[in-house]
Amino acid sequence: MRPPRSFVATGLAALALIASCGRTALDGADYGSTPDAEASAPACDPSAPFVSIEPVPGVIDAPGYDSDIRLTPNELTAYFVSDRARDSGVYGGEVFVARRASVDQPFANATLVPGLANPNSTAEDPNVTADELNVVFTGSCFGVFDDPVLCGARRSSTAANFGAPFVINAGESSKPIYGGEPYLSHDGTVLYFDGRAFAGHGDGIGRAARAATTDDFGPIDYVGVDGADGGIFDLNPVVTDDELVLYFSRYLPPSFNAGAIWFATRANTSVPFANAHPVAELASPLDAYPNWISPDGCRLYFTREVATADGGSQPDIFVASK
C-alpha cells in the first residue's frame, strides 16, 4: 500500500502551520441538506463483526488503481481517486464520481470530476457535502509543487464544475492544515484529519468543527487514542456519526509498515478513544486503510492493496458489511 500522503510529505517531522492570507467562506451554504434519492440500506447491529467483504461493484472495473472512496450519506454517489485518466496529463490520481440507484446495486459510469487537481499534483480523499456542492480534499492549493494541505472547492449545482481550489483554514489563528486524510462527518459539520501539531505525541488525529456556515474549521483538538505515543502513527481517521467509534490505520515502529485496519471506542466525546486493536475480520491480507462508514454503521468502505497480473500490486476499493 502506498503510504498516506501526509506521511510522505512530512515523515516524522512535526506539522508546520503557516498563516493564511485570507478567509474563504461559503456563507449561507446548507451543509445538512437531504438528497432526493433514498437509500435502501439494510439494518444491522453496529457492534457486530463484519460478515462480508467484497470489491465495490462498478467502481474498480477499469484498469489502474482506485482508492480513497467517500460517499454521500445515502450511499448512492461515490467520489474516489483513480489513475484511469492517465492521458489527461495530471501527475497522479484524479477524482471520479459514480452513481447508483440503490445500495445493493453496482455503481455505473464513473466520470472525471474536473478542476480539483492541477497538472503537477493530485486531489485525494474527496469529501463532498450531502448536496455535492462543496468538497474538502487533500491537495496542493498554494501552487504547483506545494506540500499537501486540506483544500476546498465549491460549485453552484451538480451540473457545474467545481471552481478553483482554496485552502481550508483550521484553528483559532486561521491557519491551513498540512497533511490530511480529511474525513468529513455526514452532516458536513465536523472534520477529522491526520495532525502532527500535537506536542508529546508521535502522531495523532485532529478534530475541528465547522465555523458557522463557512469553509473554515476550528479550533483544532487532539483526539487521543490509547497507545498512540512512542512514535506510533495513527492515520486515515473514519468516525461514526455519534463520534464514539474510530476506524484508522496504525503505523508501528520500527518498520512503520502498514497493517490491518484498527478501531477504538469511547463512552463519550469528552474522553480519548480506548481499547484500540485491529479489526479481526479485516486483518488479512494486510495493507489496508479505512475510507468511509455508512451513517447506520453497517458498511465500512476501505482501500486495500491487491496483487496484479504482472506480479506487482495496486490499491482497490472494498466494502465490509455487517
PDB file of C-alpha atoms in Angstrom:
ATOM      1  CA  MET A   1       0.000   0.000   0.000  1.00  0.00           C
ATOM      2  CA  ARG A   2       1.249   3.477  -0.784  1.00  0.00           C
ATOM      3  CA  PRO A   3       1.895   5.416   2.448  1.00  0.00           C
ATOM      4  CA  PRO A   4      -0.670   8.148   3.156  1.00  0.00           C
ATOM      5  CA  ARG A   5       0.173  11.474   1.532  1.00  0.00           C
ATOM      6  CA  SER A   6       0.788  13.395   4.750  1.00  0.00           C
ATOM      7  CA  PHE A   7       3.139  10.635   5.955  1.00  0.00           C
ATOM      8  CA  VAL A   8       5.209  11.011   2.772  1.00  0.00           C
ATOM      9  CA  ALA A   9       5.152  14.793   2.842  1.00  0.00           C
ATOM     10  CA  THR A  10       6.182  15.267   6.436  1.00  0.00           C
ATOM     11  CA  GLY A  11       7.742  11.982   7.557  1.00  0.00           C
ATOM     12  CA  LEU A  12       8.416  12.099  11.264  1.00  0.00           C
ATOM     13  CA  ALA A  13       8.597  15.888  11.378  1.00  0.00           C
ATOM     14  CA  ALA A  14       6.123  17.992  13.286  1.00  0.00           C
ATOM     15  CA  LEU A  15       3.295  19.585  11.382  1.00  0.00           C
ATOM     16  CA  ALA A  16       4.077  23.115  10.281  1.00  0.00           C
ATOM     17  CA  LEU A  17       1.267  25.630  10.303  1.00  0.00           C
ATOM     18  CA  ILE A  18       1.585  28.896   8.398  1.00  0.00           C
ATOM     19  CA  ALA A  19      -0.637  31.930   8.382  1.00  0.00           C
ATOM     20  CA  SER A  20      -3.077  32.246   5.526  1.00  0.00           C
ATOM     21  CA  CYS A  21      -3.647  35.377   3.513  1.00  0.00           C
ATOM     22  CA  GLY A  22      -7.378  35.469   3.934  1.00  0.00           C
ATOM     23  CA  ARG A  23     -10.588  33.674   4.764  1.00  0.00           C
ATOM     24  CA  THR A  24     -12.683  31.846   2.211  1.00  0.00           C
ATOM     25  CA  ALA A  25     -16.286  31.285   3.183  1.00  0.00           C
ATOM     26  CA  LEU A  26     -19.465  29.729   1.874  1.00  0.00           C
ATOM     27  CA  ASP A  27     -21.970  31.960   3.630  1.00  0.00           C
ATOM     28  CA  GLY A  28     -25.459  30.544   3.623  1.00  0.00           C
ATOM     29  CA  ALA A  29     -24.466  27.065   2.439  1.00  0.00           C
ATOM     30  CA  ASP A  30     -26.773  24.259   3.542  1.00  0.00           C
ATOM     31  CA  TYR A  31     -24.364  21.533   4.602  1.00  0.00           C
ATOM     32  CA  GLY A  32     -27.054  19.271   6.007  1.00  0.00           C
ATOM     33  CA  SER A  33     -29.389  19.147   3.012  1.00  0.00           C
ATOM     34  CA  THR A  34     -31.052  15.832   2.270  1.00  0.00           C
ATOM     35  CA  PRO A  35     -30.625  14.278  -1.185  1.00  0.00           C
ATOM     36  CA  ASP A  36     -33.796  13.485  -3.107  1.00  0.00           C
ATOM     37  CA  ALA A  37     -32.923   9.806  -3.612  1.00  0.00           C
ATOM     38  CA  GLU A  38     -33.449   7.407  -0.736  1.00  0.00           C
ATOM     39  CA  ALA A  39     -31.064   4.538   0.011  1.00  0.00           C
ATOM     40  CA  SER A  40     -32.420   1.066   0.690  1.00  0.00           C
ATOM     41  CA  ALA A  41     -29.864   0.302   3.386  1.00  0.00           C
ATOM     42  CA  PRO A  42     -30.448  -2.825   5.465  1.00  0.00           C
ATOM     43  CA  ALA A  43     -30.437  -2.583   9.239  1.00  0.00           C
ATOM     44  CA  CYS A  44     -27.638  -4.178  11.253  1.00  0.00           C
ATOM     45  CA  ASP A  45     -26.143  -4.391  14.699  1.00  0.00           C
ATOM     46  CA  PRO A  46     -23.315  -1.809  14.566  1.00  0.00           C
ATOM     47  CA  SER A  47     -21.456  -3.670  17.298  1.00  0.00           C
ATOM     48  CA  ALA A  48     -21.487  -6.952  15.377  1.00  0.00           C
ATOM     49  CA  PRO A  49     -18.488  -8.162  13.332  1.00  0.00           C
ATOM     50  CA  PHE A  50     -18.278  -7.653   9.600  1.00  0.00           C
ATOM     51  CA  VAL A  51     -19.643 -10.727   7.819  1.00  0.00           C
ATOM     52  CA  SER A  52     -18.909  -9.975   4.156  1.00  0.00           C
ATOM     53  CA  ILE A  53     -16.068  -8.247   2.311  1.00  0.00           C
ATOM     54  CA  GLU A  54     -16.191  -7.576  -1.424  1.00  0.00           C
ATOM     55  CA  PRO A  55     -14.875  -5.153  -4.040  1.00  0.00           C
ATOM     56  CA  VAL A  56     -17.168  -2.183  -4.553  1.00  0.00           C
ATOM     57  CA  PRO A  57     -19.007  -3.171  -7.756  1.00  0.00           C
ATOM     58  CA  GLY A  58     -18.875  -0.716 -10.589  1.00  0.00           C
ATOM     59  CA  VAL A  59     -16.022   1.321  -9.124  1.00  0.00           C
ATOM     60  CA  ILE A  60     -12.924  -0.825  -9.652  1.00  0.00           C
ATOM     61  CA  ASP A  61     -13.941  -2.244 -13.037  1.00  0.00           C
ATOM     62  CA  ALA A  62     -11.487  -0.102 -15.006  1.00  0.00           C
ATOM     63  CA  PRO A  63      -7.728  -0.621 -15.434  1.00  0.00           C
ATOM     64  CA  GLY A  64      -5.421   1.124 -13.000  1.00  0.00           C
ATOM     65  CA  TYR A  65      -5.757   1.867  -9.323  1.00  0.00           C
ATOM     66  CA  ASP A  66      -8.772   3.167  -7.391  1.00  0.00           C
ATOM     67  CA  SER A  67      -8.630   4.401  -3.802  1.00  0.00           C
ATOM     68  CA  ASP A  68      -9.874   6.870  -1.181  1.00  0.00           C
ATOM     69  CA  ILE A  69     -13.610   6.497  -1.657  1.00  0.00           C
ATOM     70  CA  ARG A  70     -16.069   8.816   0.066  1.00  0.00           C
ATOM     71  CA  LEU A  71     -19.839   8.653  -0.405  1.00  0.00           C
ATOM     72  CA  THR A  72     -22.862  10.869   0.035  1.00  0.00           C
ATOM     73  CA  PRO A  73     -24.851   9.986   3.179  1.00  0.00           C
ATOM     74  CA  ASN A  74     -27.396   7.949   1.193  1.00  0.00           C
ATOM     75  CA  GLU A  75     -24.544   5.863  -0.329  1.00  0.00           C
ATOM     76  CA  LEU A  76     -25.872   6.428  -3.851  1.00  0.00           C
ATOM     77  CA  THR A  77     -22.987   8.628  -5.047  1.00  0.00           C
ATOM     78  CA  ALA A  78     -19.297   7.813  -4.659  1.00  0.00           C
ATOM     79  CA  TYR A  79     -16.310  10.118  -5.087  1.00  0.00           C
ATOM     80  CA  PHE A  80     -12.956   8.357  -5.319  1.00  0.00           C
ATOM     81  CA  VAL A  81      -9.420   8.697  -6.658  1.00  0.00           C
ATOM     82  CA  SER A  82      -8.209   6.855  -9.755  1.00  0.00           C
ATOM     83  CA  ASP A  83      -5.435   6.973 -12.311  1.00  0.00           C
ATOM     84  CA  ARG A  84      -7.693   5.689 -15.086  1.00  0.00           C
ATOM     85  CA  ALA A  85      -7.369   9.042 -16.898  1.00  0.00           C
ATOM     86  CA  ARG A  86      -3.602   8.809 -17.321  1.00  0.00           C
ATOM     87  CA  ASP A  87      -3.763  10.520 -20.688  1.00  0.00           C
ATOM     88  CA  SER A  88      -5.114  13.708 -19.074  1.00  0.00           C
ATOM     89  CA  GLY A  89      -1.590  14.866 -18.202  1.00  0.00           C
ATOM     90  CA  VAL A  90      -2.165  15.026 -14.455  1.00  0.00           C
ATOM     91  CA  TYR A  91       0.761  13.977 -12.262  1.00  0.00           C
ATOM     92  CA  GLY A  92      -1.098  11.244 -10.397  1.00  0.00           C
ATOM     93  CA  GLY A  93      -4.664  10.360  -9.481  1.00  0.00           C
ATOM     94  CA  GLU A  94      -7.759  12.391 -10.164  1.00  0.00           C
ATOM     95  CA  VAL A  95     -11.193  12.448  -8.592  1.00  0.00           C
ATOM     96  CA  PHE A  96     -14.024  10.498 -10.219  1.00  0.00           C
ATOM     97  CA  VAL A  97     -17.719  10.268  -9.381  1.00  0.00           C
ATOM     98  CA  ALA A  98     -20.086   7.337  -9.896  1.00  0.00           C
ATOM     99  CA  ARG A  99     -23.766   6.853  -9.067  1.00  0.00           C
ATOM    100  CA  ARG A 100     -26.217   4.008  -8.451  1.00  0.00           C
ATOM    101  CA  ALA A 101     -29.947   3.582  -7.901  1.00  0.00           C
ATOM    102  CA  SER A 102     -29.757   1.732  -4.562  1.00  0.00           C
ATOM    103  CA  VAL A 103     -27.191   0.439  -2.089  1.00  0.00           C
ATOM    104  CA  ASP A 104     -27.497  -3.129  -3.376  1.00  0.00           C
ATOM    105  CA  GLN A 105     -26.768  -2.093  -6.978  1.00  0.00           C
ATOM    106  CA  PRO A 106     -23.350  -1.530  -8.613  1.00  0.00           C
ATOM    107  CA  PHE A 107     -22.115   1.953  -9.389  1.00  0.00           C
ATOM    108  CA  ALA A 108     -22.233   2.941 -13.056  1.00  0.00           C
ATOM    109  CA  ASN A 109     -20.467   5.234 -15.498  1.00  0.00           C
ATOM    110  CA  ALA A 110     -17.697   6.734 -13.385  1.00  0.00           C
ATOM    111  CA  THR A 111     -16.771  10.148 -14.765  1.00  0.00           C
ATOM    112  CA  LEU A 112     -13.925  12.558 -14.118  1.00  0.00           C
ATOM    113  CA  VAL A 113     -14.542  15.467 -11.744  1.00  0.00           C
ATOM    114  CA  PRO A 114     -12.503  18.231 -13.406  1.00  0.00           C
ATOM    115  CA  GLY A 115     -10.697  21.090 -11.760  1.00  0.00           C
ATOM    116  CA  LEU A 116      -9.538  19.633  -8.435  1.00  0.00           C
ATOM    117  CA  ALA A 117      -6.019  18.558  -9.495  1.00  0.00           C
ATOM    118  CA  ASN A 118      -3.593  20.696 -11.449  1.00  0.00           C
ATOM    119  CA  PRO A 119      -1.188  19.068 -13.959  1.00  0.00           C
ATOM    120  CA  ASN A 120       1.542  18.547 -11.345  1.00  0.00           C
ATOM    121  CA  SER A 121      -0.452  17.443  -8.313  1.00  0.00           C
ATOM    122  CA  THR A 122      -3.182  15.119  -7.153  1.00  0.00           C
ATOM    123  CA  ALA A 123      -6.521  15.597  -5.443  1.00  0.00           C
ATOM    124  CA  GLU A 124      -7.162  12.897  -2.863  1.00  0.00           C
ATOM    125  CA  ASP A 125      -9.646  11.968  -0.102  1.00  0.00           C
ATOM    126  CA  PRO A 126     -12.580  13.836  -1.725  1.00  0.00           C
ATOM    127  CA  ASN A 127     -15.281  14.535   0.899  1.00  0.00           C
ATOM    128  CA  VAL A 128     -18.453  16.070  -0.534  1.00  0.00           C
ATOM    129  CA  THR A 129     -21.345  17.546   1.400  1.00  0.00           C
ATOM    130  CA  ALA A 130     -24.739  15.873   1.042  1.00  0.00           C
ATOM    131  CA  ASP A 131     -25.813  18.323  -1.673  1.00  0.00           C
ATOM    132  CA  GLU A 132     -22.499  17.709  -3.563  1.00  0.00           C
ATOM    133  CA  LEU A 133     -21.891  21.441  -3.884  1.00  0.00           C
ATOM    134  CA  ASN A 134     -18.855  21.611  -1.576  1.00  0.00           C
ATOM    135  CA  VAL A 135     -15.823  19.359  -1.315  1.00  0.00           C
ATOM    136  CA  VAL A 136     -12.902  19.033   1.100  1.00  0.00           C
ATOM    137  CA  PHE A 137      -9.850  17.098  -0.091  1.00  0.00           C
ATOM    138  CA  THR A 138      -6.093  16.702   0.220  1.00  0.00           C
ATOM    139  CA  GLY A 139      -4.268  18.649  -2.468  1.00  0.00           C
ATOM    140  CA  SER A 140      -1.926  21.461  -3.459  1.00  0.00           C
ATOM    141  CA  CYS A 141      -3.858  24.691  -3.032  1.00  0.00           C
ATOM    142  CA  PHE A 142      -0.957  27.136  -2.943  1.00  0.00           C
ATOM    143  CA  GLY A 143       0.801  26.248  -6.181  1.00  0.00           C
ATOM    144  CA  VAL A 144       2.111  23.527  -8.414  1.00  0.00           C
ATOM    145  CA  PHE A 145       4.640  21.854  -6.113  1.00  0.00           C
ATOM    146  CA  ASP A 146       3.346  22.769  -2.661  1.00  0.00           C
ATOM    147  CA  ASP A 147       3.117  20.273   0.175  1.00  0.00           C
ATOM    148  CA  PRO A 148      -0.362  18.778   0.549  1.00  0.00           C
ATOM    149  CA  VAL A 149      -2.849  20.700   2.655  1.00  0.00           C
ATOM    150  CA  LEU A 150      -6.584  20.450   3.198  1.00  0.00           C
ATOM    151  CA  CYS A 151      -8.298  22.133   0.281  1.00  0.00           C
ATOM    152  CA  GLY A 152     -11.856  23.029  -0.619  1.00  0.00           C
ATOM    153  CA  ALA A 153     -13.841  23.825  -3.729  1.00  0.00           C
ATOM    154  CA  ARG A 154     -17.424  24.790  -4.428  1.00  0.00           C
ATOM    155  CA  ARG A 155     -19.914  24.872  -7.271  1.00  0.00           C
ATOM    156  CA  SER A 156     -23.397  26.246  -7.890  1.00  0.00           C
ATOM    157  CA  SER A 157     -25.016  22.958  -8.957  1.00  0.00           C
ATOM    158  CA  THR A 158     -24.128  19.312  -9.518  1.00  0.00           C
ATOM    159  CA  ALA A 159     -24.186  20.002 -13.251  1.00  0.00           C
ATOM    160  CA  ALA A 160     -21.431  22.627 -12.906  1.00  0.00           C
ATOM    161  CA  ASN A 161     -17.695  22.128 -12.476  1.00  0.00           C
ATOM    162  CA  PHE A 162     -16.065  22.868  -9.135  1.00  0.00           C
ATOM    163  CA  GLY A 163     -14.351  26.229  -9.013  1.00  0.00           C
ATOM    164  CA  ALA A 164     -10.697  26.888  -8.226  1.00  0.00           C
ATOM    165  CA  PRO A 165      -9.488  25.070  -5.079  1.00  0.00           C
ATOM    166  CA  PHE A 166      -8.709  27.123  -1.993  1.00  0.00           C
ATOM    167  CA  VAL A 167      -7.099  26.441   1.375  1.00  0.00           C
ATOM    168  CA  ILE A 168      -9.275  25.138   4.203  1.00  0.00           C
ATOM    169  CA  ASN A 169      -8.312  27.020   7.355  1.00  0.00           C
ATOM    170  CA  ALA A 170      -8.468  25.479  10.802  1.00  0.00           C
ATOM    171  CA  GLY A 171      -7.607  26.664  14.263  1.00  0.00           C
ATOM    172  CA  GLU A 172      -8.060  29.863  16.186  1.00  0.00           C
ATOM    173  CA  SER A 173      -5.349  31.572  14.140  1.00  0.00           C
ATOM    174  CA  SER A 174      -6.932  30.581  10.800  1.00  0.00           C
ATOM    175  CA  LYS A 175      -4.024  28.506   9.530  1.00  0.00           C
ATOM    176  CA  PRO A 176      -4.168  25.759   6.906  1.00  0.00           C
ATOM    177  CA  ILE A 177      -3.777  22.108   7.844  1.00  0.00           C
ATOM    178  CA  TYR A 178      -0.763  20.411   6.292  1.00  0.00           C
ATOM    179  CA  GLY A 179      -1.004  16.693   5.546  1.00  0.00           C
ATOM    180  CA  GLY A 180      -4.518  15.494   5.557  1.00  0.00           C
ATOM    181  CA  GLU A 181      -6.597  12.364   5.055  1.00  0.00           C
ATOM    182  CA  PRO A 182      -9.637  14.509   5.929  1.00  0.00           C
ATOM    183  CA  TYR A 183     -12.869  12.788   6.914  1.00  0.00           C
ATOM    184  CA  LEU A 184     -15.978  14.968   6.885  1.00  0.00           C
ATOM    185  CA  SER A 185     -18.945  13.965   9.037  1.00  0.00           C
ATOM    186  CA  HIS A 186     -22.110  13.008   7.184  1.00  0.00           C
ATOM    187  CA  ASP A 187     -23.786  16.310   8.061  1.00  0.00           C
ATOM    188  CA  GLY A 188     -20.706  18.284   6.970  1.00  0.00           C
ATOM    189  CA  THR A 189     -20.121  19.942  10.341  1.00  0.00           C
ATOM    190  CA  VAL A 190     -17.128  18.056  11.804  1.00  0.00           C
ATOM    191  CA  LEU A 191     -13.748  17.355  10.230  1.00  0.00           C
ATOM    192  CA  TYR A 192     -11.291  14.664  11.347  1.00  0.00           C
ATOM    193  CA  PHE A 193      -7.794  14.534   9.856  1.00  0.00           C
ATOM    194  CA  ASP A 194      -4.178  13.482  10.396  1.00  0.00           C
ATOM    195  CA  GLY A 195      -2.492  16.008  12.653  1.00  0.00           C
ATOM    196  CA  ARG A 196       1.164  16.478  13.588  1.00  0.00           C
ATOM    197  CA  ALA A 197       0.996  19.611  15.720  1.00  0.00           C
ATOM    198  CA  PHE A 198       0.343  17.811  18.985  1.00  0.00           C
ATOM    199  CA  ALA A 199       3.281  18.032  21.377  1.00  0.00           C
ATOM    200  CA  GLY A 200       4.172  14.813  23.138  1.00  0.00           C
ATOM    201  CA  HIS A 201       2.634  12.551  20.526  1.00  0.00           C
ATOM    202  CA  GLY A 202       4.449  10.726  17.733  1.00  0.00           C
ATOM    203  CA  ASP A 203       1.482  11.473  15.536  1.00  0.00           C
ATOM    204  CA  GLY A 204      -2.181  11.980  16.118  1.00  0.00           C
ATOM    205  CA  ILE A 205      -5.657  12.576  14.821  1.00  0.00           C
ATOM    206  CA  GLY A 206      -7.174  16.026  14.907  1.00  0.00           C
ATOM    207  CA  ARG A 207     -10.749  17.209  15.052  1.00  0.00           C
ATOM    208  CA  ALA A 208     -12.289  20.562  14.218  1.00  0.00           C
ATOM    209  CA  ALA A 209     -15.898  21.697  13.984  1.00  0.00           C
ATOM    210  CA  ARG A 210     -17.082  23.869  11.121  1.00  0.00           C
ATOM    211  CA  ALA A 211     -17.147  27.549  11.980  1.00  0.00           C
ATOM    212  CA  ALA A 212     -20.763  28.601  11.386  1.00  0.00           C
ATOM    213  CA  THR A 213     -21.584  28.190   7.660  1.00  0.00           C
ATOM    214  CA  THR A 214     -18.111  28.865   6.300  1.00  0.00           C
ATOM    215  CA  ASP A 215     -15.316  26.740   4.885  1.00  0.00           C
ATOM    216  CA  ASP A 216     -13.175  27.331   7.957  1.00  0.00           C
ATOM    217  CA  PHE A 217     -12.916  24.868  10.823  1.00  0.00           C
ATOM    218  CA  GLY A 218     -11.579  25.369  14.298  1.00  0.00           C
ATOM    219  CA  PRO A 219     -10.199  25.350  16.849  1.00  0.00           C
ATOM    220  CA  ILE A 220      -8.307  22.077  16.416  1.00  0.00           C
ATOM    221  CA  ASP A 221      -8.492  19.475  19.175  1.00  0.00           C
ATOM    222  CA  TYR A 222      -6.228  16.472  19.599  1.00  0.00           C
ATOM    223  CA  VAL A 223      -8.202  13.215  19.506  1.00  0.00           C
ATOM    224  CA  GLY A 224      -6.336  10.808  21.748  1.00  0.00           C
ATOM    225  CA  VAL A 225      -6.088   7.081  21.092  1.00  0.00           C
ATOM    226  CA  ASP A 226      -4.607   4.833  23.758  1.00  0.00           C
ATOM    227  CA  GLY A 227      -1.151   3.568  22.838  1.00  0.00           C
ATOM    228  CA  ALA A 228      -0.647   6.334  20.279  1.00  0.00           C
ATOM    229  CA  ASP A 229       2.546   7.705  21.844  1.00  0.00           C
ATOM    230  CA  GLY A 230       6.049   6.315  21.468  1.00  0.00           C
ATOM    231  CA  GLY A 231       6.499   7.072  17.787  1.00  0.00           C
ATOM    232  CA  ILE A 232       3.256   5.428  16.625  1.00  0.00           C
ATOM    233  CA  PHE A 233       1.491   6.984  13.647  1.00  0.00           C
ATOM    234  CA  ASP A 234      -2.328   6.864  13.588  1.00  0.00           C
ATOM    235  CA  LEU A 235      -3.706   7.922  10.208  1.00  0.00           C
ATOM    236  CA  ASN A 236      -6.793   7.801   7.970  1.00  0.00           C
ATOM    237  CA  PRO A 237      -9.492   8.507  10.574  1.00  0.00           C
ATOM    238  CA  VAL A 238     -13.082   7.391   9.875  1.00  0.00           C
ATOM    239  CA  VAL A 239     -15.615   8.160  12.608  1.00  0.00           C
ATOM    240  CA  THR A 240     -19.192   7.088  13.256  1.00  0.00           C
ATOM    241  CA  ASP A 241     -21.938   9.708  13.459  1.00  0.00           C
ATOM    242  CA  ASP A 242     -22.008   9.641  17.258  1.00  0.00           C
ATOM    243  CA  GLU A 243     -18.173  10.030  17.289  1.00  0.00           C
ATOM    244  CA  LEU A 244     -17.851   7.062  19.641  1.00  0.00           C
ATOM    245  CA  VAL A 245     -16.172   4.607  17.239  1.00  0.00           C
ATOM    246  CA  LEU A 246     -12.981   5.456  15.341  1.00  0.00           C
ATOM    247  CA  TYR A 247     -11.564   3.388  12.488  1.00  0.00           C
ATOM    248  CA  PHE A 248      -7.980   4.194  11.457  1.00  0.00           C
ATOM    249  CA  SER A 249      -4.684   2.790  10.195  1.00  0.00           C
ATOM    250  CA  ARG A 250      -1.768   2.419  12.607  1.00  0.00           C
ATOM    251  CA  TYR A 251       1.906   2.518  11.624  1.00  0.00           C
ATOM    252  CA  LEU A 252       4.114   0.888  14.252  1.00  0.00           C
ATOM    253  CA  PRO A 253       7.878   1.315  14.807  1.00  0.00           C
ATOM    254  CA  PRO A 254      10.468   0.322  13.878  1.00  0.00           C
ATOM    255  CA  SER A 255       9.386  -0.529  10.333  1.00  0.00           C
ATOM    256  CA  PHE A 256       6.285   1.723  10.082  1.00  0.00           C
ATOM    257  CA  ASN A 257       4.816  -0.737   7.607  1.00  0.00           C
ATOM    258  CA  ALA A 258       1.096  -0.508   7.002  1.00  0.00           C
ATOM    259  CA  GLY A 259      -1.029  -3.195   8.540  1.00  0.00           C
ATOM    260  CA  ALA A 260      -4.614  -4.015   9.301  1.00  0.00           C
ATOM    261  CA  ILE A 261      -7.435  -1.573   9.849  1.00  0.00           C
ATOM    262  CA  TRP A 262      -7.757  -0.687  13.542  1.00  0.00           C
ATOM    263  CA  PHE A 263     -10.621   0.640  15.598  1.00  0.00           C
ATOM    264  CA  ALA A 264     -11.121   2.199  19.016  1.00  0.00           C
ATOM    265  CA  THR A 265     -14.150   3.196  21.073  1.00  0.00           C
ATOM    266  CA  ARG A 266     -15.067   5.621  23.829  1.00  0.00           C
ATOM    267  CA  ALA A 267     -18.012   6.184  26.160  1.00  0.00           C
ATOM    268  CA  ASN A 268     -18.477   9.858  25.317  1.00  0.00           C
ATOM    269  CA  THR A 269     -16.853  12.586  23.236  1.00  0.00           C
ATOM    270  CA  SER A 270     -15.073  14.213  26.177  1.00  0.00           C
ATOM    271  CA  VAL A 271     -12.657  11.297  26.719  1.00  0.00           C
ATOM    272  CA  PRO A 272      -9.948   9.760  24.493  1.00  0.00           C
ATOM    273  CA  PHE A 273     -10.618   6.680  22.389  1.00  0.00           C
ATOM    274  CA  ALA A 274      -9.551   3.429  24.087  1.00  0.00           C
ATOM    275  CA  ASN A 275      -9.305  -0.332  23.506  1.00  0.00           C
ATOM    276  CA  ALA A 276      -7.505   0.146  20.199  1.00  0.00           C
ATOM    277  CA  HIS A 277      -6.984  -3.074  18.264  1.00  0.00           C
ATOM    278  CA  PRO A 278      -7.117  -4.366  14.675  1.00  0.00           C
ATOM    279  CA  VAL A 279     -10.478  -5.246  13.141  1.00  0.00           C
ATOM    280  CA  ALA A 280     -10.203  -9.036  13.184  1.00  0.00           C
ATOM    281  CA  GLU A 281     -12.270  -9.563  10.044  1.00  0.00           C
ATOM    282  CA  LEU A 282     -10.030  -7.179   8.071  1.00  0.00           C
ATOM    283  CA  ALA A 283      -6.701  -8.373   9.469  1.00  0.00           C
ATOM    284  CA  SER A 284      -5.723 -10.404   6.396  1.00  0.00           C
ATOM    285  CA  PRO A 285      -4.476  -9.595   3.897  1.00  0.00           C
ATOM    286  CA  LEU A 286      -2.744  -6.514   5.279  1.00  0.00           C
ATOM    287  CA  ASP A 287      -2.075  -3.183   3.566  1.00  0.00           C
ATOM    288  CA  ALA A 288      -5.494  -1.614   4.041  1.00  0.00           C
ATOM    289  CA  TYR A 289      -6.861   1.637   5.418  1.00  0.00           C
ATOM    290  CA  PRO A 290     -10.434   2.883   6.054  1.00  0.00           C
ATOM    291  CA  ASN A 291     -12.166   5.462   3.860  1.00  0.00           C
ATOM    292  CA  TRP A 292     -15.814   5.938   4.884  1.00  0.00           C
ATOM    293  CA  ILE A 293     -18.548   4.395   7.037  1.00  0.00           C
ATOM    294  CA  SER A 294     -22.289   4.443   6.375  1.00  0.00           C
ATOM    295  CA  PRO A 295     -24.472   6.552   8.702  1.00  0.00           C
ATOM    296  CA  ASP A 296     -26.014   3.404  10.188  1.00  0.00           C
ATOM    297  CA  GLY A 297     -22.576   1.882  10.842  1.00  0.00           C
ATOM    298  CA  CYS A 298     -23.373  -1.182   8.729  1.00  0.00           C
ATOM    299  CA  ARG A 299     -20.834  -0.750   5.926  1.00  0.00           C
ATOM    300  CA  LEU A 300     -17.182   0.273   6.057  1.00  0.00           C
ATOM    301  CA  TYR A 301     -15.575   1.243   2.757  1.00  0.00           C
ATOM    302  CA  PHE A 302     -11.805   0.893   2.591  1.00  0.00           C
ATOM    303  CA  THR A 303      -8.783   0.744   0.291  1.00  0.00           C
ATOM    304  CA  ARG A 304      -6.679  -2.411   0.134  1.00  0.00           C
ATOM    305  CA  GLU A 305      -3.548  -3.270  -1.834  1.00  0.00           C
ATOM    306  CA  VAL A 306      -4.179  -6.169  -4.219  1.00  0.00           C
ATOM    307  CA  ALA A 307      -1.907  -8.253  -6.430  1.00  0.00           C
ATOM    308  CA  THR A 308      -1.768  -7.556 -10.164  1.00  0.00           C
ATOM    309  CA  ALA A 309      -1.181  -9.931 -13.065  1.00  0.00           C
ATOM    310  CA  ASP A 310       2.357  -8.630 -13.605  1.00  0.00           C
ATOM    311  CA  GLY A 311       3.425  -9.599 -10.091  1.00  0.00           C
ATOM    312  CA  GLY A 312       3.033  -6.125  -8.648  1.00  0.00           C
ATOM    313  CA  SER A 313       0.221  -4.587  -6.624  1.00  0.00           C
ATOM    314  CA  GLN A 314      -2.164  -1.682  -6.689  1.00  0.00           C
ATOM    315  CA  PRO A 315      -4.850  -0.200  -4.397  1.00  0.00           C
ATOM    316  CA  ASP A 316      -8.504  -1.028  -4.970  1.00  0.00           C
ATOM    317  CA  ILE A 317     -11.708  -0.244  -3.100  1.00  0.00           C
ATOM    318  CA  PHE A 318     -13.689  -2.693  -0.973  1.00  0.00           C
ATOM    319  CA  VAL A 319     -16.702  -2.658   1.320  1.00  0.00           C
ATOM    320  CA  ALA A 320     -17.133  -4.672   4.514  1.00  0.00           C
ATOM    321  CA  SER A 321     -20.723  -5.195   5.666  1.00  0.00           C
ATOM    322  CA  LYS A 322     -22.344  -6.183   8.955  1.00  0.00           C
TER     323      LYS A 322
END
